[in-house]
Coordinates of C-alpha atoms and ligand atoms in Angstrom, one line a residue:
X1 CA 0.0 0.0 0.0
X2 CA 1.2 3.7 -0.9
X3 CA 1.6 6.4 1.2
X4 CA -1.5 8.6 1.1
X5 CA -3.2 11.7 2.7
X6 CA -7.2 11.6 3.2
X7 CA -8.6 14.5 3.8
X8 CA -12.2 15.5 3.9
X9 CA -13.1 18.7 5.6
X10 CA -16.9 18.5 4.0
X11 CA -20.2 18.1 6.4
X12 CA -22.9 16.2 4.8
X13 CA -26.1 16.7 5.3
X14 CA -28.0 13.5 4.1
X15 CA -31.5 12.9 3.4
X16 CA -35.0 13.8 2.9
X17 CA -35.8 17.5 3.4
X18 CA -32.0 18.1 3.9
X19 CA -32.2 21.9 2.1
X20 CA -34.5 23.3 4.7
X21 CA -31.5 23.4 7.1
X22 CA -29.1 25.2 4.1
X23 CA -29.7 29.0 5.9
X24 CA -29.2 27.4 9.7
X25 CA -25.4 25.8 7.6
X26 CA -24.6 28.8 5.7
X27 CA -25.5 30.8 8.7
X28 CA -22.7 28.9 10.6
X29 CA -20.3 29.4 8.1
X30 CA -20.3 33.1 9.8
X31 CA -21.1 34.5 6.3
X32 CA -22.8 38.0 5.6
X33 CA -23.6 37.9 2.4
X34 CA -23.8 34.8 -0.2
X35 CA -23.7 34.7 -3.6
X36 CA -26.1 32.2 -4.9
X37 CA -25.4 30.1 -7.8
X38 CA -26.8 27.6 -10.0
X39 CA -27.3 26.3 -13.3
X40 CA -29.5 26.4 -16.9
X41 CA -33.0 26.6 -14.7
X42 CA -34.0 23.0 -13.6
X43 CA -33.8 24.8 -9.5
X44 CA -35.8 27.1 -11.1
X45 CA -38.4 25.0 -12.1
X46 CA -38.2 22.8 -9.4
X47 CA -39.0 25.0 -6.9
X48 CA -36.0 24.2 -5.0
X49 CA -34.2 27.8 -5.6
X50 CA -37.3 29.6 -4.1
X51 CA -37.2 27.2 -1.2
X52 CA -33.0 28.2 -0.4
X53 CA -34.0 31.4 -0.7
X54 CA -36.5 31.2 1.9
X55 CA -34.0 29.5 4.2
X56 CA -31.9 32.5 3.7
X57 CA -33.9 34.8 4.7
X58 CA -35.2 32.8 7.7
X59 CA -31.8 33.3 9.3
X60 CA -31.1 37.6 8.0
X61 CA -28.5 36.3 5.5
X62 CA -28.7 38.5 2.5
X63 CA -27.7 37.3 -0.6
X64 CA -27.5 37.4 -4.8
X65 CA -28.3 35.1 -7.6
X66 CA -25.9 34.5 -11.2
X67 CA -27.4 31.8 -12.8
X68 CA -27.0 30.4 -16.3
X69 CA -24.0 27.9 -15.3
X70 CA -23.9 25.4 -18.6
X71 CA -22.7 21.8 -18.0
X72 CA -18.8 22.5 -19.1
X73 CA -19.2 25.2 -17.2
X74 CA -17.8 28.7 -19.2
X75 CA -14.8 30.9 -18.1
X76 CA -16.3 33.6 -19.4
X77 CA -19.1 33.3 -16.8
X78 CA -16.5 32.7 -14.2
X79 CA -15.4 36.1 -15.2
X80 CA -18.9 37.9 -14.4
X81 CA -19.3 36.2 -11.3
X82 CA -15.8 37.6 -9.7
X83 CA -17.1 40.9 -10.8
X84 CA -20.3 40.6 -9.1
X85 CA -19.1 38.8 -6.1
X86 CA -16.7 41.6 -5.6
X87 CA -18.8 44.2 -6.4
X88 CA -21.7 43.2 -3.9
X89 CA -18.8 41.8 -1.1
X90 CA -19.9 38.5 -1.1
X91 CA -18.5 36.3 1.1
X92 CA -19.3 33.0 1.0
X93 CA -20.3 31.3 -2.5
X94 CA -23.9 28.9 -2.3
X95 CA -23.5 25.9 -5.2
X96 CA -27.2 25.1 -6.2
X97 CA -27.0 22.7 -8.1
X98 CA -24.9 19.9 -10.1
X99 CA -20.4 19.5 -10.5
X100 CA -20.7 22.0 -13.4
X101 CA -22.3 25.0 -11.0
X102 CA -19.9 23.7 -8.2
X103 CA -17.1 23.6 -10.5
X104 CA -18.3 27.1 -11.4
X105 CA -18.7 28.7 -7.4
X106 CA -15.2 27.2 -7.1
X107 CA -13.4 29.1 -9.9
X108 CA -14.8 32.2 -9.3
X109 CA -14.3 31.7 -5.3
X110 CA -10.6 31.1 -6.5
X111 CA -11.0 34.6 -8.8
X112 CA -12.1 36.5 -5.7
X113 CA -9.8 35.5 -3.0
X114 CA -6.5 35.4 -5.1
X115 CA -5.4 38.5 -7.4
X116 CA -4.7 38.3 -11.5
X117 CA -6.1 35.9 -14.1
X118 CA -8.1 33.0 -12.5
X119 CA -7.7 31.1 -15.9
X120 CA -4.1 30.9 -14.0
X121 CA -4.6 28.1 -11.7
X122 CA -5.9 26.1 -14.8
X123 CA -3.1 26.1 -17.3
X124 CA -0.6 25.5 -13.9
X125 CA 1.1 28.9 -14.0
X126 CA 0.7 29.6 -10.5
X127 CA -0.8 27.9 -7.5
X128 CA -4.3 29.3 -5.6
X129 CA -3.6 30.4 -2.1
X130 CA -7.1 31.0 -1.2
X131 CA -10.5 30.4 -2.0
X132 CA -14.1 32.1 -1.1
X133 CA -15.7 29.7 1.4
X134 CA -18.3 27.0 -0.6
X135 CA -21.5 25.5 0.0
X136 CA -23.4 23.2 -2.3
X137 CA -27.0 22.3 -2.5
X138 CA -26.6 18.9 -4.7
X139 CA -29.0 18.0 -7.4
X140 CA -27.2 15.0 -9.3
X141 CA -25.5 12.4 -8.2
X142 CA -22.3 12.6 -10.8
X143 CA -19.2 14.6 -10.4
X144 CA -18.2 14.6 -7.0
X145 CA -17.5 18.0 -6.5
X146 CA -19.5 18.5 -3.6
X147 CA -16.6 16.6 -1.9
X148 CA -13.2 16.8 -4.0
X149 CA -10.7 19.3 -4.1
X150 CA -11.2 19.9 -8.2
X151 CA -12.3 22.3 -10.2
X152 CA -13.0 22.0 -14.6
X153 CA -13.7 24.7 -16.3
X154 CA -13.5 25.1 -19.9
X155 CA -12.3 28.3 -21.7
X156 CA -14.2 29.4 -24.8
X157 CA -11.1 30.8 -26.7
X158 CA -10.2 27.6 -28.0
X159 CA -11.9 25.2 -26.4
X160 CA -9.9 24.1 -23.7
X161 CA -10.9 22.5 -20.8
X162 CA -8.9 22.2 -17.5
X163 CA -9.3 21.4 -14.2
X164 CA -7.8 22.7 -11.1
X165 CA -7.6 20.9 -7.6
X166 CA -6.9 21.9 -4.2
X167 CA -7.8 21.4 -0.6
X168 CA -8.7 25.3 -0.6
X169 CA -11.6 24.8 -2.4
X170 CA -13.1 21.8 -0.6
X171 CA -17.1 22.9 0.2
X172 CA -17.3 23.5 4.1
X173 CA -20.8 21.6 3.6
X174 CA -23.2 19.7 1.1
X175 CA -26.8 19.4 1.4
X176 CA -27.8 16.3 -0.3
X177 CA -31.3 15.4 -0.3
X178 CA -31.7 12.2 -2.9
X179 CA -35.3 13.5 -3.7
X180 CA -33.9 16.7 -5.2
X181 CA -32.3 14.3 -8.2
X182 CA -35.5 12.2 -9.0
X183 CA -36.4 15.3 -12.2
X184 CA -33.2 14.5 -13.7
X185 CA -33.8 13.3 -17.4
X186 CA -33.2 9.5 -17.7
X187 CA -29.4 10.4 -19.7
X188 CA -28.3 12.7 -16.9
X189 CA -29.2 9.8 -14.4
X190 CA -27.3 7.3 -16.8
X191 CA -24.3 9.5 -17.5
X192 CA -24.2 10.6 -13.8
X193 CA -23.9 7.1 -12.4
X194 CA -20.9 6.2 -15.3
X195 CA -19.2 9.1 -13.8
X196 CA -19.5 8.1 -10.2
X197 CA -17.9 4.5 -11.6
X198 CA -15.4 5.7 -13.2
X199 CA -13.8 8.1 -10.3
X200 CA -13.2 4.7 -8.3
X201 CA -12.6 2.6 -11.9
X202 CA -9.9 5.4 -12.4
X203 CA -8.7 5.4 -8.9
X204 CA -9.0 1.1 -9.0
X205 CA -6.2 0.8 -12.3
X206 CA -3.0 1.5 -11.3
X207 CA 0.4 -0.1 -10.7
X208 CA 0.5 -0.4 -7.1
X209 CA 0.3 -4.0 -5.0
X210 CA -1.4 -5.1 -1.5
X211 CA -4.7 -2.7 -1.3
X212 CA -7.3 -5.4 -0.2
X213 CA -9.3 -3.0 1.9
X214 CA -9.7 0.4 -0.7
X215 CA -10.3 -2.5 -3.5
X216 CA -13.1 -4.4 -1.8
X217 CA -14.6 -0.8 -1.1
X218 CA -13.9 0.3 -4.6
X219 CA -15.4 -3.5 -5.9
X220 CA -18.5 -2.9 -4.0
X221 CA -19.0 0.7 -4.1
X222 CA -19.0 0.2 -8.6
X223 CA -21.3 -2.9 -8.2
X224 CA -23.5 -1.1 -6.0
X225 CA -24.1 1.9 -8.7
X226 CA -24.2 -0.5 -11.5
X227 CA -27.3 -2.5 -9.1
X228 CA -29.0 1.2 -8.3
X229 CA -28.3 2.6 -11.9
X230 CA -30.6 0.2 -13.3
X231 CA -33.3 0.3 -11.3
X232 CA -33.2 3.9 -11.7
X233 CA -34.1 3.3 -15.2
X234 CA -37.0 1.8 -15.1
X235 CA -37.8 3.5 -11.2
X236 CA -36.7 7.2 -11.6
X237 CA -38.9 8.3 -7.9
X238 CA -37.5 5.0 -6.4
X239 CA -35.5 6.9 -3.1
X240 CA -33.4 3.9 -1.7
X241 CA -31.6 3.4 -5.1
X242 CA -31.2 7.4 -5.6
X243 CA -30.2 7.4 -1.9
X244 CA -27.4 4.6 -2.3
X245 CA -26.0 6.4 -6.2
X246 CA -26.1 9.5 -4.3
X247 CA -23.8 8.6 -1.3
X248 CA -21.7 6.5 -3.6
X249 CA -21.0 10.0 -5.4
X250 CA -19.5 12.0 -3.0
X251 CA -17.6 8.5 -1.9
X252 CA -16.2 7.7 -4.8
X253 CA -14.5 11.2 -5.3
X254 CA -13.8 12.0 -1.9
X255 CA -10.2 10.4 -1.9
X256 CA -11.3 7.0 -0.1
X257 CA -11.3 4.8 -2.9
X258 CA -7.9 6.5 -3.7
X259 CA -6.2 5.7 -0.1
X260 CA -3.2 3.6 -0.9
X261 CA -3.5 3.4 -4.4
X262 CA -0.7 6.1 -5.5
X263 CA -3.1 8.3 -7.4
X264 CA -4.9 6.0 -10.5
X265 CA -4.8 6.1 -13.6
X266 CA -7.0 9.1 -14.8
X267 CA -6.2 8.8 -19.0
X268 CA -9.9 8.4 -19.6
X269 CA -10.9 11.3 -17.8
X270 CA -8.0 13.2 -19.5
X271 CA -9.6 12.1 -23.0
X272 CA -12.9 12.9 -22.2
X273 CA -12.2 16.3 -21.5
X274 CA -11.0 17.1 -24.3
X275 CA -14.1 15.6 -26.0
X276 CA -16.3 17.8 -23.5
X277 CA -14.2 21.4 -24.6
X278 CA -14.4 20.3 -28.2
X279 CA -18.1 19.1 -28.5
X280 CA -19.6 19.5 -24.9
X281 CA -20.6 16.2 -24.7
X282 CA -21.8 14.9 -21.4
X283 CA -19.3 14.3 -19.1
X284 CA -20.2 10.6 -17.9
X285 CA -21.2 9.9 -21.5
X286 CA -17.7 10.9 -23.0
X287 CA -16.1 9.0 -19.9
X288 CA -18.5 5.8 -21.7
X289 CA -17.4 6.6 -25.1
X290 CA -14.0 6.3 -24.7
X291 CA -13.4 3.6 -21.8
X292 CA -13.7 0.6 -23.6
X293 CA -10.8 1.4 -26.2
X294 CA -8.8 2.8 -23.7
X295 CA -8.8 -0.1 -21.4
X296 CA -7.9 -2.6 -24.4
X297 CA -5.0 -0.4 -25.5
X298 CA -3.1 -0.7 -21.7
X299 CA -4.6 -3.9 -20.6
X300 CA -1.7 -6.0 -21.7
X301 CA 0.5 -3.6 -19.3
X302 CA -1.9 -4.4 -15.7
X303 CA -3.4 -8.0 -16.8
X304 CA -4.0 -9.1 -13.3
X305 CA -5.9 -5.8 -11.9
X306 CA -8.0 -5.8 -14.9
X307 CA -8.4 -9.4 -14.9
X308 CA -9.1 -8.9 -10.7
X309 CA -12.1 -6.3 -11.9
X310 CA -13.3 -8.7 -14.5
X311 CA -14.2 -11.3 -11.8
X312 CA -15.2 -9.2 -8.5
X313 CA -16.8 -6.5 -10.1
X314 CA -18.3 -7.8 -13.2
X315 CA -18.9 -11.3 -12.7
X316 CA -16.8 -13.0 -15.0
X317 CA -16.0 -16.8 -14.8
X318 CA -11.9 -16.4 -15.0
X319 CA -10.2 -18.0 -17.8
X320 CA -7.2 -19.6 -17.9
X321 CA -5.4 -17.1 -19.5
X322 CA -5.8 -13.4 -17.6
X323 CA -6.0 -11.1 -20.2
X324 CA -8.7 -12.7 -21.9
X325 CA -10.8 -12.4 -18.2
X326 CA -9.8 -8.8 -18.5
X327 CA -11.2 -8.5 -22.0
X328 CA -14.3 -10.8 -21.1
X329 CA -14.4 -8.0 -18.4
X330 CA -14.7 -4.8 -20.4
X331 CA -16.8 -6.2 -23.1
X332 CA -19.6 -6.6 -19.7
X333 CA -18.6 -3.4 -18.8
X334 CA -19.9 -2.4 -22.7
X335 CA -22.8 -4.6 -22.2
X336 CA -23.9 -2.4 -19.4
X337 CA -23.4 0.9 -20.2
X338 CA -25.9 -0.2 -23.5
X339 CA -28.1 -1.4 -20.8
X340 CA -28.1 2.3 -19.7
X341 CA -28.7 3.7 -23.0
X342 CA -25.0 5.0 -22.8
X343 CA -22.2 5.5 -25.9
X344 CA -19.4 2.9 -25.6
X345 CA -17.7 4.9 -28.9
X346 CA -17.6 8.8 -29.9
X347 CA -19.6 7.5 -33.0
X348 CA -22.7 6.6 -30.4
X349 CA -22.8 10.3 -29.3
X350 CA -23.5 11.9 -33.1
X351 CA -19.7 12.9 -33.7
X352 CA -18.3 11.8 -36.9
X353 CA -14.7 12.2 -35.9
X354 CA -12.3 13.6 -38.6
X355 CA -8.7 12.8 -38.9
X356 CA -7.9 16.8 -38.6
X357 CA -10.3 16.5 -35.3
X358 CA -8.4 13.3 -33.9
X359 CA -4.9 15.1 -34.4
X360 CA -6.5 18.2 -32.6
X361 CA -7.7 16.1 -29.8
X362 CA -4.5 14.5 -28.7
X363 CA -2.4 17.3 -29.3
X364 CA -4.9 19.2 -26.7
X365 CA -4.9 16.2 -24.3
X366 CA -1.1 16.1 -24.6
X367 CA -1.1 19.8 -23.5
X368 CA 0.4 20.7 -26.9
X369 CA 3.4 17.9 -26.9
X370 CA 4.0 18.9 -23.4
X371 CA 3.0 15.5 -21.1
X372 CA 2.1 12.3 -21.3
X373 CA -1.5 10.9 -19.2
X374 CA -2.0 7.4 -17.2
X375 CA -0.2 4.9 -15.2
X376 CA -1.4 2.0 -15.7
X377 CA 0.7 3.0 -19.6
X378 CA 1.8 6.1 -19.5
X379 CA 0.2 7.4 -22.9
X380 CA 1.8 10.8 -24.9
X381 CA 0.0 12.2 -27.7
X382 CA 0.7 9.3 -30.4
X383 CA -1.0 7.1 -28.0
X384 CA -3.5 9.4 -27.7
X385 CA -4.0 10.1 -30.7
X386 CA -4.6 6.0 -31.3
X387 CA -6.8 5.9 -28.8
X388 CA -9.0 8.4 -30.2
X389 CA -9.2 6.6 -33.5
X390 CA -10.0 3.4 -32.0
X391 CA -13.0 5.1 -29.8
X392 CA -14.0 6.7 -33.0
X393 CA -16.4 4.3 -34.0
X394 CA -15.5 0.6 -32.9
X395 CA -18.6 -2.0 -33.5
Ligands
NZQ1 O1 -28.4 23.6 -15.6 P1 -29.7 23.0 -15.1 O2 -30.9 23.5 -15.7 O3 -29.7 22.8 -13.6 O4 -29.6 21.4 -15.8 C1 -28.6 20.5 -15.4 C2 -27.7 20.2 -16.6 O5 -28.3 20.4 -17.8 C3 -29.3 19.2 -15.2 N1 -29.7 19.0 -13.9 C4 -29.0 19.0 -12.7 N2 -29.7 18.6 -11.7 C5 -31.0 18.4 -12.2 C6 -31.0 18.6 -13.5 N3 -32.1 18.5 -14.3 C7 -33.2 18.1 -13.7 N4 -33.3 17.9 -12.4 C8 -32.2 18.0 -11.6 N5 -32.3 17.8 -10.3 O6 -28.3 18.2 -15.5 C9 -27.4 18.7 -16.5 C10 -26.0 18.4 -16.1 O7 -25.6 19.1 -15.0 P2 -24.0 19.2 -14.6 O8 -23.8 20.0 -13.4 O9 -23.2 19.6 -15.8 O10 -23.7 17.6 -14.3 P3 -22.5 16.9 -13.6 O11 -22.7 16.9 -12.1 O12 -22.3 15.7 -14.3 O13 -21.2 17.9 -13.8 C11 -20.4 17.7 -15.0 C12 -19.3 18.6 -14.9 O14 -18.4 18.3 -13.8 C13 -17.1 18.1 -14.2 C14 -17.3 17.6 -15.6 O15 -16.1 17.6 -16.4 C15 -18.4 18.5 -16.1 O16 -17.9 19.7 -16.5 N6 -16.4 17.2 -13.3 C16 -16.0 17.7 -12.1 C17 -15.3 17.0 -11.2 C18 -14.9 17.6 -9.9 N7 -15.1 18.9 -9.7 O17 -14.5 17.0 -9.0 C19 -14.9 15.7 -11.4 C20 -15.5 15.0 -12.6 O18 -14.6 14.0 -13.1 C21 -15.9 15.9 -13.7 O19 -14.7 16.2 -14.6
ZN2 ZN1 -15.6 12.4 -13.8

């Protein structure tokens, strides 16, 4: 087992009618002023926004609103939220809503506390030594952001996205009431609950020996989602199942599937953001797209782990030889993202991939020739590039 820090400074509030107590949290906090923030319009429509609000004022706290956070949320609206946060002297930055309005509050929390360029912190020129306090009121179960330390935002010169991580950032509290996610559209449930699987998936592949206790919480915590995410299809009001995806959220991008593992592997998520600045796909739905191909290309580098996943996560009778369990392995994984209604190539998501568009894609990914991704195999941007073209459209 690796060395490893676990740190999560975040207090959950879990459960049925879990927002009413957001003005009593925020009100702890010590704040004055809040800036409230959320997303296209669904806390709108919900009703949920009018209900914070109400919770606000029950305990004197003033606040604003910026809405109109897209998923791949904009640095351009990053931008306008410093200026109003510093203009009205916020002090303390509400998240209403899902990893892309989180993702959001945290960029322009970073913007506020810290002078110059926020796009800084993302193209690693200088390090954040502060951050506006954060709250979140969750509405998906997907990202993790109401618990991790990261941050993606994507710039619209160029279509870049990037993410950002650190400890200052980390919400002092998430409200996370399971109900709230039962209006999510059936693809946003789907693609949420990929994305909670691959945070531990990416944490789970990696080169490092001996972790019996983070890998039967990672097996379980994936099998668990993969139970609840089909339910969900066919039950979207069912609470127990959008209870258990939404726990296993935060959990699987809190760190703990993470202790002891020496970081993961992370090459898919690198990819997919690429494909999110590019064509703002859906992040869990990218993550789908490009898995599969990714996971053949370095399985013959980790055969055991992935043969290991093949068996206790997916059920697979093991074979003789291990690296056709692994494959047997990620052709079930395949079989259920279908089951979901999820892509398992870019070609499933409506994008004809050019060559021109491939090139552009790893060269991005590679941060312009500059590093390589993964550990399982580290990958630079000919590798990339490959994978890309193999994830293109594969039958
Ligand atoms: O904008 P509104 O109208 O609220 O609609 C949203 C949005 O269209 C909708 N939605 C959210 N809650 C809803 C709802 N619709 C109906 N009922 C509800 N209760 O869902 C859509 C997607 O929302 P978004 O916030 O984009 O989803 P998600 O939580 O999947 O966040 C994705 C973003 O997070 C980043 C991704 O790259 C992507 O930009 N990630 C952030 C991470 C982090 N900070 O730790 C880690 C992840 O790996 C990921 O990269
Ligand atoms: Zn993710």
């Amino acid at each position: 087992m690796e060395n490893f820090q676990y740190y999560t400074p975040t207090k959950i509030i879990f459960g049925r009618g879990a927002e009413e107590q957001t003005g009593q949290l925020a009100a702890e906090q010590g704040c004055k002023k809040v800036l409230v923030h959320y997303g296209g319009g669904s806390v709108v429509r919900s009703g949920l926004l009018e209900r914070i609000y109400r919770s606000l004022d029950a305990v004197g706290i003033s606040y604003v609103s910026q809405g109109g956070v897209v998923p791949n949320p904009r640095l351009s609206l990053v931008y306008e939220g410093i200026r109003l946060a510093r203009k009205e002297q916020v002090d303390f930055i509400l998240a209403v809503g899902g990893g892309s309005v989180i993702d959001s509050a945290k960029a322009i929390g970073y913007g506020v506390a810290n002078e110059g360029d926020v796009w800084d912190f993302y193209e690693k020129r200088r390090t954040a030594k502060a951050c506006l306090p954060i709250g979140v009121v969750l509405t998906i179960a997907a990202a993790g952001s109401e618990m991790s330390d990261s941050s993606v935002i994507t710039k619209e010169e160029g279509w870049l996205k990037r993410g950002y991580s650190s400890n200052y950032a980390r919400a002092r509290f998430a409200v996370m009431n399971p109900e709230l996610t039962m209006t999510l559209p059936k693809y946003q449930t789907a693609s949420g609950c990929v994305d909670i699987m691959m945070h531990t998936m990416e944490r789970y592949f990696n080169r490092s020996e001996n972790m019996e206790m983070t890998d039967g919480i990672s097996e379980h915590l994936i099998r668990t989602v993969m139970k609840n995410a089909k339910i969900l299809m066919n039950e979207p009001d069912n609470y127990q199942a959008r209870a258990e995806v939404m726990w296993a959220g935060s959990l699987s991008h809190n760190g703990l599937t993470g202790c002891g593992t020496g970081g993961g592997d992370w090459a898919s998520h690198q990819l997919e953001h690429e494909l999110g600045g590019m064509f703002d796909v859906a992040h869990g739905a990218g993550l789908a797209a490009v898995w599969g191909s990714w996971a053949r290309y370095v399985m013959d580098a980790a055969p055991e782990r992935f043969a290991k996943f093949a068996v206790n996560v997916m059920g697979v009778k093991p074979e003789a030889e291990k690296l056709k369990t692994a494959q047997k392995g990620i052709e079930a994984m395949e079989d259920f993202y279908r089951a979901l209604d999820m892509p398992v190539c870019i070609g499933d998501m409506g994008i004809e991939l050019a060559e021109e568009q491939m090139r552009e894609l790893a060269e991005k990914c590679s941060h312009f020739g500059k590093r390589t991704i993964g550990c399982i195999k580290k990958l630079d941007q000919e590798d990339m590039y490959r994978i890309y073209k193999e994830a293109r459209g594969r039958k």
